[in-house]
Amino acid sequence: MTAVSTGTADATPAVAPGERGATRIADRVVAKIAARAAREVIGPPPPDAAPPYATVVVRHDAARIRVHIELDYPGDIGGRCGQVRRQVADRVRTLAGMRVPEVVVQVERLHLVPALGAARGRTR
């Protein structure tokens, strides 16, 4: 029998398992995370509203995100957009491990919320 050389004596030191290869998360996966995070903030959309959706550009370990939402009116539009921006950035950082240098929230449409009196048939 002949001995088989494994080449370990002349090879460079082994690379730790956690440092081998690369992980690539597709843009559409990050977009789904962002849309879900926006939905967590604004709640269920009115019956005639489109659910939130996101477009994402990922470069290296950074994701630039644009979230499209529809909101109830009247309401604190700026405050809600700030909440969406923070939640989206936090979720993408946590779940995808990416830096989020930019989250743009685009309000596509406002939905008029009927007053309580109008729901009962009264008008002022």
Short mmCIF file of N, CA and C in Angstrom, two decimals:
data_model
loop_
_atom_site.label_atom_id
_atom_site.label_comp_id
_atom_site.label_asym_id
_atom_site.label_seq_id
_atom_site.Cartn_x
_atom_site.Cartn_y
_atom_site.Cartn_z
N MET A 1 0.84 -1.18 0.00
CA MET A 1 0.00 0.00 0.00
C MET A 1 0.88 1.24 0.00
N THR A 2 0.37 2.25 -0.61
CA THR A 2 1.09 3.52 -0.62
C THR A 2 0.32 4.54 0.21
N ALA A 3 1.06 5.42 0.80
CA ALA A 3 0.43 6.46 1.61
C ALA A 3 -0.03 7.59 0.71
N VAL A 4 -1.17 8.16 1.04
CA VAL A 4 -1.72 9.29 0.28
C VAL A 4 -1.41 10.56 1.05
N SER A 5 -0.82 11.51 0.36
CA SER A 5 -0.47 12.77 1.00
C SER A 5 -1.69 13.68 1.02
N THR A 6 -1.96 14.27 2.17
CA THR A 6 -3.10 15.19 2.27
C THR A 6 -2.67 16.61 1.96
N GLY A 7 -1.41 16.87 1.93
CA GLY A 7 -0.93 18.20 1.60
C GLY A 7 -1.06 19.19 2.73
N THR A 8 -1.37 18.75 3.92
CA THR A 8 -1.56 19.68 5.03
C THR A 8 -0.24 20.24 5.54
N ALA A 9 0.84 19.55 5.32
CA ALA A 9 2.13 20.03 5.82
C ALA A 9 2.57 21.28 5.07
N ASP A 10 2.28 21.34 3.78
CA ASP A 10 2.72 22.47 2.97
C ASP A 10 1.64 23.53 2.78
N ALA A 11 0.40 23.26 3.17
CA ALA A 11 -0.71 24.19 2.94
C ALA A 11 -0.73 25.30 3.99
N THR A 12 -1.41 26.37 3.64
CA THR A 12 -1.59 27.47 4.59
C THR A 12 -2.53 27.02 5.70
N PRO A 13 -2.53 27.72 6.82
CA PRO A 13 -3.40 27.32 7.92
C PRO A 13 -4.88 27.34 7.49
N ALA A 14 -5.65 26.46 8.08
CA ALA A 14 -7.07 26.35 7.74
C ALA A 14 -7.82 27.62 8.13
N VAL A 15 -8.80 27.98 7.32
CA VAL A 15 -9.64 29.13 7.59
C VAL A 15 -10.78 28.69 8.49
N ALA A 16 -11.09 29.47 9.47
CA ALA A 16 -12.17 29.13 10.41
C ALA A 16 -13.49 29.02 9.65
N PRO A 17 -14.36 28.09 10.04
CA PRO A 17 -15.62 27.87 9.32
C PRO A 17 -16.46 29.15 9.18
N GLY A 18 -16.47 30.00 10.17
CA GLY A 18 -17.28 31.21 10.12
C GLY A 18 -16.75 32.25 9.15
N GLU A 19 -15.52 32.08 8.68
CA GLU A 19 -14.92 33.05 7.78
C GLU A 19 -14.85 32.55 6.34
N ARG A 20 -15.35 31.37 6.07
CA ARG A 20 -15.33 30.82 4.72
C ARG A 20 -16.53 31.33 3.93
N GLY A 21 -16.36 31.55 2.66
CA GLY A 21 -17.47 31.87 1.77
C GLY A 21 -18.05 33.25 2.01
N ALA A 22 -19.26 33.43 1.50
CA ALA A 22 -19.94 34.71 1.61
C ALA A 22 -21.43 34.48 1.70
N THR A 23 -22.11 35.43 2.28
CA THR A 23 -23.56 35.39 2.35
C THR A 23 -24.09 36.56 1.55
N ARG A 24 -25.00 36.28 0.64
CA ARG A 24 -25.61 37.34 -0.15
C ARG A 24 -27.11 37.25 0.04
N ILE A 25 -27.70 38.33 0.50
CA ILE A 25 -29.15 38.40 0.68
C ILE A 25 -29.71 39.20 -0.50
N ALA A 26 -30.64 38.62 -1.21
CA ALA A 26 -31.21 39.25 -2.41
C ALA A 26 -31.97 40.52 -2.05
N ASP A 27 -31.96 41.46 -2.97
CA ASP A 27 -32.67 42.73 -2.78
C ASP A 27 -34.14 42.49 -2.45
N ARG A 28 -34.77 41.53 -3.12
CA ARG A 28 -36.21 41.29 -2.89
C ARG A 28 -36.48 40.78 -1.48
N VAL A 29 -35.52 40.09 -0.89
CA VAL A 29 -35.69 39.63 0.50
C VAL A 29 -35.64 40.81 1.45
N VAL A 30 -34.70 41.71 1.23
CA VAL A 30 -34.61 42.91 2.06
C VAL A 30 -35.86 43.77 1.86
N ALA A 31 -36.38 43.82 0.64
CA ALA A 31 -37.61 44.58 0.37
C ALA A 31 -38.80 44.00 1.13
N LYS A 32 -38.87 42.68 1.22
CA LYS A 32 -39.96 42.05 1.99
C LYS A 32 -39.84 42.36 3.48
N ILE A 33 -38.63 42.35 3.99
CA ILE A 33 -38.41 42.70 5.40
C ILE A 33 -38.86 44.14 5.64
N ALA A 34 -38.49 45.05 4.74
CA ALA A 34 -38.84 46.46 4.89
C ALA A 34 -40.35 46.67 4.81
N ALA A 35 -41.01 46.01 3.86
CA ALA A 35 -42.47 46.16 3.73
C ALA A 35 -43.18 45.63 4.96
N ARG A 36 -42.73 44.51 5.48
CA ARG A 36 -43.35 43.95 6.69
C ARG A 36 -43.15 44.88 7.89
N ALA A 37 -41.97 45.47 8.00
CA ALA A 37 -41.70 46.40 9.09
C ALA A 37 -42.61 47.63 9.00
N ALA A 38 -42.82 48.13 7.78
CA ALA A 38 -43.73 49.27 7.60
C ALA A 38 -45.15 48.89 7.99
N ARG A 39 -45.58 47.69 7.63
CA ARG A 39 -46.92 47.21 7.97
C ARG A 39 -47.09 47.12 9.48
N GLU A 40 -46.02 46.75 10.20
CA GLU A 40 -46.10 46.67 11.67
C GLU A 40 -46.42 48.04 12.27
N VAL A 41 -45.92 49.10 11.66
CA VAL A 41 -46.13 50.45 12.19
C VAL A 41 -47.51 51.00 11.83
N ILE A 42 -47.89 50.89 10.56
CA ILE A 42 -49.13 51.54 10.13
C ILE A 42 -50.37 50.68 10.34
N GLY A 43 -50.20 49.42 10.64
CA GLY A 43 -51.34 48.56 10.89
C GLY A 43 -52.00 48.11 9.60
N PRO A 44 -53.18 47.48 9.73
CA PRO A 44 -53.85 46.99 8.53
C PRO A 44 -54.34 48.16 7.67
N PRO A 45 -54.15 48.07 6.37
CA PRO A 45 -54.60 49.16 5.50
C PRO A 45 -56.12 49.16 5.35
N PRO A 46 -56.70 50.31 5.01
CA PRO A 46 -58.14 50.34 4.72
C PRO A 46 -58.46 49.41 3.55
N PRO A 47 -59.73 49.03 3.39
CA PRO A 47 -60.09 48.05 2.35
C PRO A 47 -59.65 48.45 0.94
N ASP A 48 -59.66 49.72 0.61
CA ASP A 48 -59.30 50.13 -0.76
C ASP A 48 -57.84 50.55 -0.89
N ALA A 49 -57.03 50.30 0.13
CA ALA A 49 -55.62 50.72 0.11
C ALA A 49 -54.71 49.58 -0.32
N ALA A 50 -53.62 49.95 -0.92
CA ALA A 50 -52.59 48.97 -1.27
C ALA A 50 -51.69 48.75 -0.05
N PRO A 51 -51.24 47.53 0.17
CA PRO A 51 -50.32 47.31 1.30
C PRO A 51 -48.98 47.98 1.03
N PRO A 52 -48.21 48.26 2.08
CA PRO A 52 -46.90 48.87 1.88
C PRO A 52 -46.00 47.96 1.04
N TYR A 53 -45.16 48.58 0.23
CA TYR A 53 -44.15 47.82 -0.51
C TYR A 53 -42.86 48.63 -0.52
N ALA A 54 -41.77 47.96 -0.81
CA ALA A 54 -40.47 48.62 -0.75
C ALA A 54 -39.63 48.26 -1.97
N THR A 55 -38.76 49.19 -2.33
CA THR A 55 -37.74 48.92 -3.33
C THR A 55 -36.39 49.13 -2.65
N VAL A 56 -35.44 48.29 -2.99
CA VAL A 56 -34.17 48.26 -2.26
C VAL A 56 -33.01 48.16 -3.24
N VAL A 57 -31.93 48.85 -2.90
CA VAL A 57 -30.67 48.70 -3.61
C VAL A 57 -29.63 48.31 -2.57
N VAL A 58 -29.03 47.13 -2.75
CA VAL A 58 -28.03 46.64 -1.81
C VAL A 58 -26.67 46.70 -2.48
N ARG A 59 -25.73 47.36 -1.81
CA ARG A 59 -24.34 47.41 -2.28
C ARG A 59 -23.47 47.02 -1.09
N HIS A 60 -22.70 45.97 -1.28
CA HIS A 60 -21.82 45.44 -0.24
C HIS A 60 -22.68 45.09 0.98
N ASP A 61 -22.51 45.75 2.09
CA ASP A 61 -23.30 45.43 3.28
C ASP A 61 -24.25 46.56 3.64
N ALA A 62 -24.62 47.41 2.68
CA ALA A 62 -25.50 48.55 2.95
C ALA A 62 -26.74 48.47 2.05
N ALA A 63 -27.90 48.77 2.65
CA ALA A 63 -29.17 48.74 1.92
C ALA A 63 -29.78 50.14 1.93
N ARG A 64 -30.06 50.64 0.74
CA ARG A 64 -30.80 51.91 0.59
C ARG A 64 -32.23 51.52 0.24
N ILE A 65 -33.17 52.03 1.03
CA ILE A 65 -34.54 51.53 0.97
C ILE A 65 -35.51 52.67 0.68
N ARG A 66 -36.49 52.39 -0.17
CA ARG A 66 -37.60 53.32 -0.43
C ARG A 66 -38.88 52.54 -0.13
N VAL A 67 -39.67 53.05 0.84
CA VAL A 67 -40.90 52.40 1.25
C VAL A 67 -42.08 53.24 0.76
N HIS A 68 -43.05 52.58 0.11
CA HIS A 68 -44.24 53.24 -0.40
C HIS A 68 -45.41 52.85 0.49
N ILE A 69 -46.10 53.85 1.06
CA ILE A 69 -47.19 53.57 1.99
C ILE A 69 -48.40 54.44 1.68
N GLU A 70 -49.54 54.04 2.23
CA GLU A 70 -50.76 54.83 2.20
C GLU A 70 -51.18 55.01 3.65
N LEU A 71 -51.59 56.24 4.00
CA LEU A 71 -51.91 56.56 5.39
C LEU A 71 -53.33 57.09 5.54
N ASP A 72 -53.84 57.00 6.76
CA ASP A 72 -55.13 57.59 7.10
C ASP A 72 -54.96 59.10 7.25
N TYR A 73 -56.04 59.84 6.88
CA TYR A 73 -56.03 61.29 7.03
C TYR A 73 -57.32 61.68 7.72
N PRO A 74 -57.35 62.55 8.66
CA PRO A 74 -56.22 63.31 9.18
C PRO A 74 -55.40 62.49 10.15
N GLY A 75 -54.17 62.86 10.29
CA GLY A 75 -53.26 62.18 11.19
C GLY A 75 -51.90 62.84 11.13
N ASP A 76 -51.01 62.41 11.99
CA ASP A 76 -49.66 62.96 12.05
C ASP A 76 -48.82 62.26 10.98
N ILE A 77 -48.82 62.79 9.78
CA ILE A 77 -48.13 62.15 8.66
C ILE A 77 -46.62 62.11 8.90
N GLY A 78 -46.04 63.21 9.32
CA GLY A 78 -44.60 63.25 9.57
C GLY A 78 -44.19 62.30 10.67
N GLY A 79 -44.97 62.24 11.74
CA GLY A 79 -44.67 61.33 12.85
C GLY A 79 -44.74 59.87 12.43
N ARG A 80 -45.77 59.53 11.65
CA ARG A 80 -45.91 58.15 11.19
C ARG A 80 -44.76 57.77 10.25
N CYS A 81 -44.36 58.70 9.37
CA CYS A 81 -43.24 58.43 8.46
C CYS A 81 -41.95 58.21 9.24
N GLY A 82 -41.74 58.99 10.31
CA GLY A 82 -40.57 58.80 11.16
C GLY A 82 -40.56 57.44 11.83
N GLN A 83 -41.74 57.00 12.31
CA GLN A 83 -41.85 55.69 12.93
C GLN A 83 -41.54 54.58 11.92
N VAL A 84 -42.07 54.72 10.69
CA VAL A 84 -41.81 53.74 9.64
C VAL A 84 -40.32 53.69 9.34
N ARG A 85 -39.71 54.86 9.21
CA ARG A 85 -38.27 54.93 8.89
C ARG A 85 -37.44 54.21 9.96
N ARG A 86 -37.73 54.48 11.22
CA ARG A 86 -36.96 53.85 12.31
C ARG A 86 -37.19 52.34 12.36
N GLN A 87 -38.44 51.91 12.21
CA GLN A 87 -38.75 50.48 12.28
C GLN A 87 -38.10 49.71 11.13
N VAL A 88 -38.17 50.28 9.92
CA VAL A 88 -37.57 49.61 8.76
C VAL A 88 -36.06 49.48 8.94
N ALA A 89 -35.42 50.56 9.34
CA ALA A 89 -33.96 50.52 9.54
C ALA A 89 -33.59 49.49 10.61
N ASP A 90 -34.33 49.48 11.70
CA ASP A 90 -34.04 48.55 12.79
C ASP A 90 -34.22 47.10 12.35
N ARG A 91 -35.32 46.79 11.67
CA ARG A 91 -35.59 45.41 11.25
C ARG A 91 -34.55 44.91 10.24
N VAL A 92 -34.19 45.76 9.28
CA VAL A 92 -33.21 45.33 8.27
C VAL A 92 -31.85 45.12 8.92
N ARG A 93 -31.47 46.01 9.85
CA ARG A 93 -30.20 45.82 10.58
C ARG A 93 -30.22 44.52 11.36
N THR A 94 -31.33 44.27 12.06
CA THR A 94 -31.42 43.10 12.92
C THR A 94 -31.51 41.79 12.13
N LEU A 95 -32.40 41.75 11.14
CA LEU A 95 -32.68 40.49 10.45
C LEU A 95 -31.70 40.19 9.31
N ALA A 96 -31.22 41.23 8.62
CA ALA A 96 -30.34 41.00 7.48
C ALA A 96 -28.88 41.33 7.80
N GLY A 97 -28.63 42.00 8.91
CA GLY A 97 -27.27 42.34 9.28
C GLY A 97 -26.63 43.37 8.37
N MET A 98 -27.45 44.26 7.83
CA MET A 98 -26.94 45.28 6.89
C MET A 98 -27.01 46.67 7.50
N ARG A 99 -26.09 47.51 7.04
CA ARG A 99 -26.18 48.93 7.39
C ARG A 99 -27.31 49.53 6.57
N VAL A 100 -28.01 50.50 7.14
CA VAL A 100 -29.10 51.16 6.44
C VAL A 100 -28.84 52.66 6.49
N PRO A 101 -28.09 53.19 5.51
CA PRO A 101 -27.77 54.61 5.52
C PRO A 101 -28.95 55.50 5.11
N GLU A 102 -29.96 54.91 4.45
CA GLU A 102 -31.05 55.74 3.95
C GLU A 102 -32.35 54.95 3.87
N VAL A 103 -33.42 55.52 4.45
CA VAL A 103 -34.76 54.99 4.28
C VAL A 103 -35.63 56.16 3.85
N VAL A 104 -36.16 56.08 2.64
CA VAL A 104 -37.05 57.11 2.13
C VAL A 104 -38.47 56.57 2.24
N VAL A 105 -39.35 57.34 2.89
CA VAL A 105 -40.74 56.95 3.01
C VAL A 105 -41.55 57.82 2.05
N GLN A 106 -42.21 57.18 1.12
CA GLN A 106 -42.99 57.90 0.12
C GLN A 106 -44.47 57.61 0.39
N VAL A 107 -45.22 58.67 0.72
CA VAL A 107 -46.65 58.53 0.96
C VAL A 107 -47.34 58.63 -0.39
N GLU A 108 -47.93 57.54 -0.82
CA GLU A 108 -48.55 57.46 -2.14
C GLU A 108 -49.97 58.01 -2.15
N ARG A 109 -50.66 57.85 -1.02
CA ARG A 109 -52.07 58.22 -0.99
C ARG A 109 -52.52 58.41 0.45
N LEU A 110 -53.48 59.30 0.65
CA LEU A 110 -54.10 59.49 1.96
C LEU A 110 -55.54 59.02 1.89
N HIS A 111 -55.98 58.33 2.95
CA HIS A 111 -57.35 57.82 3.02
C HIS A 111 -58.10 58.60 4.09
N LEU A 112 -59.18 59.22 3.70
CA LEU A 112 -59.99 59.99 4.62
C LEU A 112 -60.68 59.05 5.60
N VAL A 113 -60.48 59.32 6.88
CA VAL A 113 -61.10 58.51 7.92
C VAL A 113 -62.43 59.16 8.25
N PRO A 114 -63.54 58.43 8.11
CA PRO A 114 -64.83 59.04 8.41
C PRO A 114 -64.93 59.38 9.89
N ALA A 115 -65.58 60.50 10.17
CA ALA A 115 -65.78 60.91 11.56
C ALA A 115 -66.75 59.95 12.23
N LEU A 116 -66.69 59.87 13.56
CA LEU A 116 -67.57 58.96 14.29
C LEU A 116 -69.03 59.28 14.05
N GLY A 117 -69.38 60.56 14.03
CA GLY A 117 -70.77 60.95 13.79
C GLY A 117 -71.25 60.55 12.41
N ALA A 118 -70.39 60.62 11.42
CA ALA A 118 -70.76 60.25 10.06
C ALA A 118 -71.02 58.76 9.97
N ALA A 119 -70.34 57.97 10.78
CA ALA A 119 -70.53 56.53 10.77
C ALA A 119 -71.92 56.18 11.28
N ARG A 120 -72.51 57.03 12.12
CA ARG A 120 -73.86 56.80 12.66
C ARG A 120 -74.94 57.51 11.85
N GLY A 121 -74.54 58.21 10.81
CA GLY A 121 -75.53 58.87 9.97
C GLY A 121 -75.75 60.34 10.33
N ARG A 122 -75.03 60.86 11.30
CA ARG A 122 -75.21 62.27 11.68
C ARG A 122 -74.19 63.10 10.96
N THR A 123 -74.55 64.32 10.64
CA THR A 123 -73.59 65.25 10.05
C THR A 123 -73.59 66.53 10.85
N ARG A 124 -72.54 67.27 10.76
CA ARG A 124 -72.45 68.55 11.46
C ARG A 124 -72.46 69.66 10.48
#
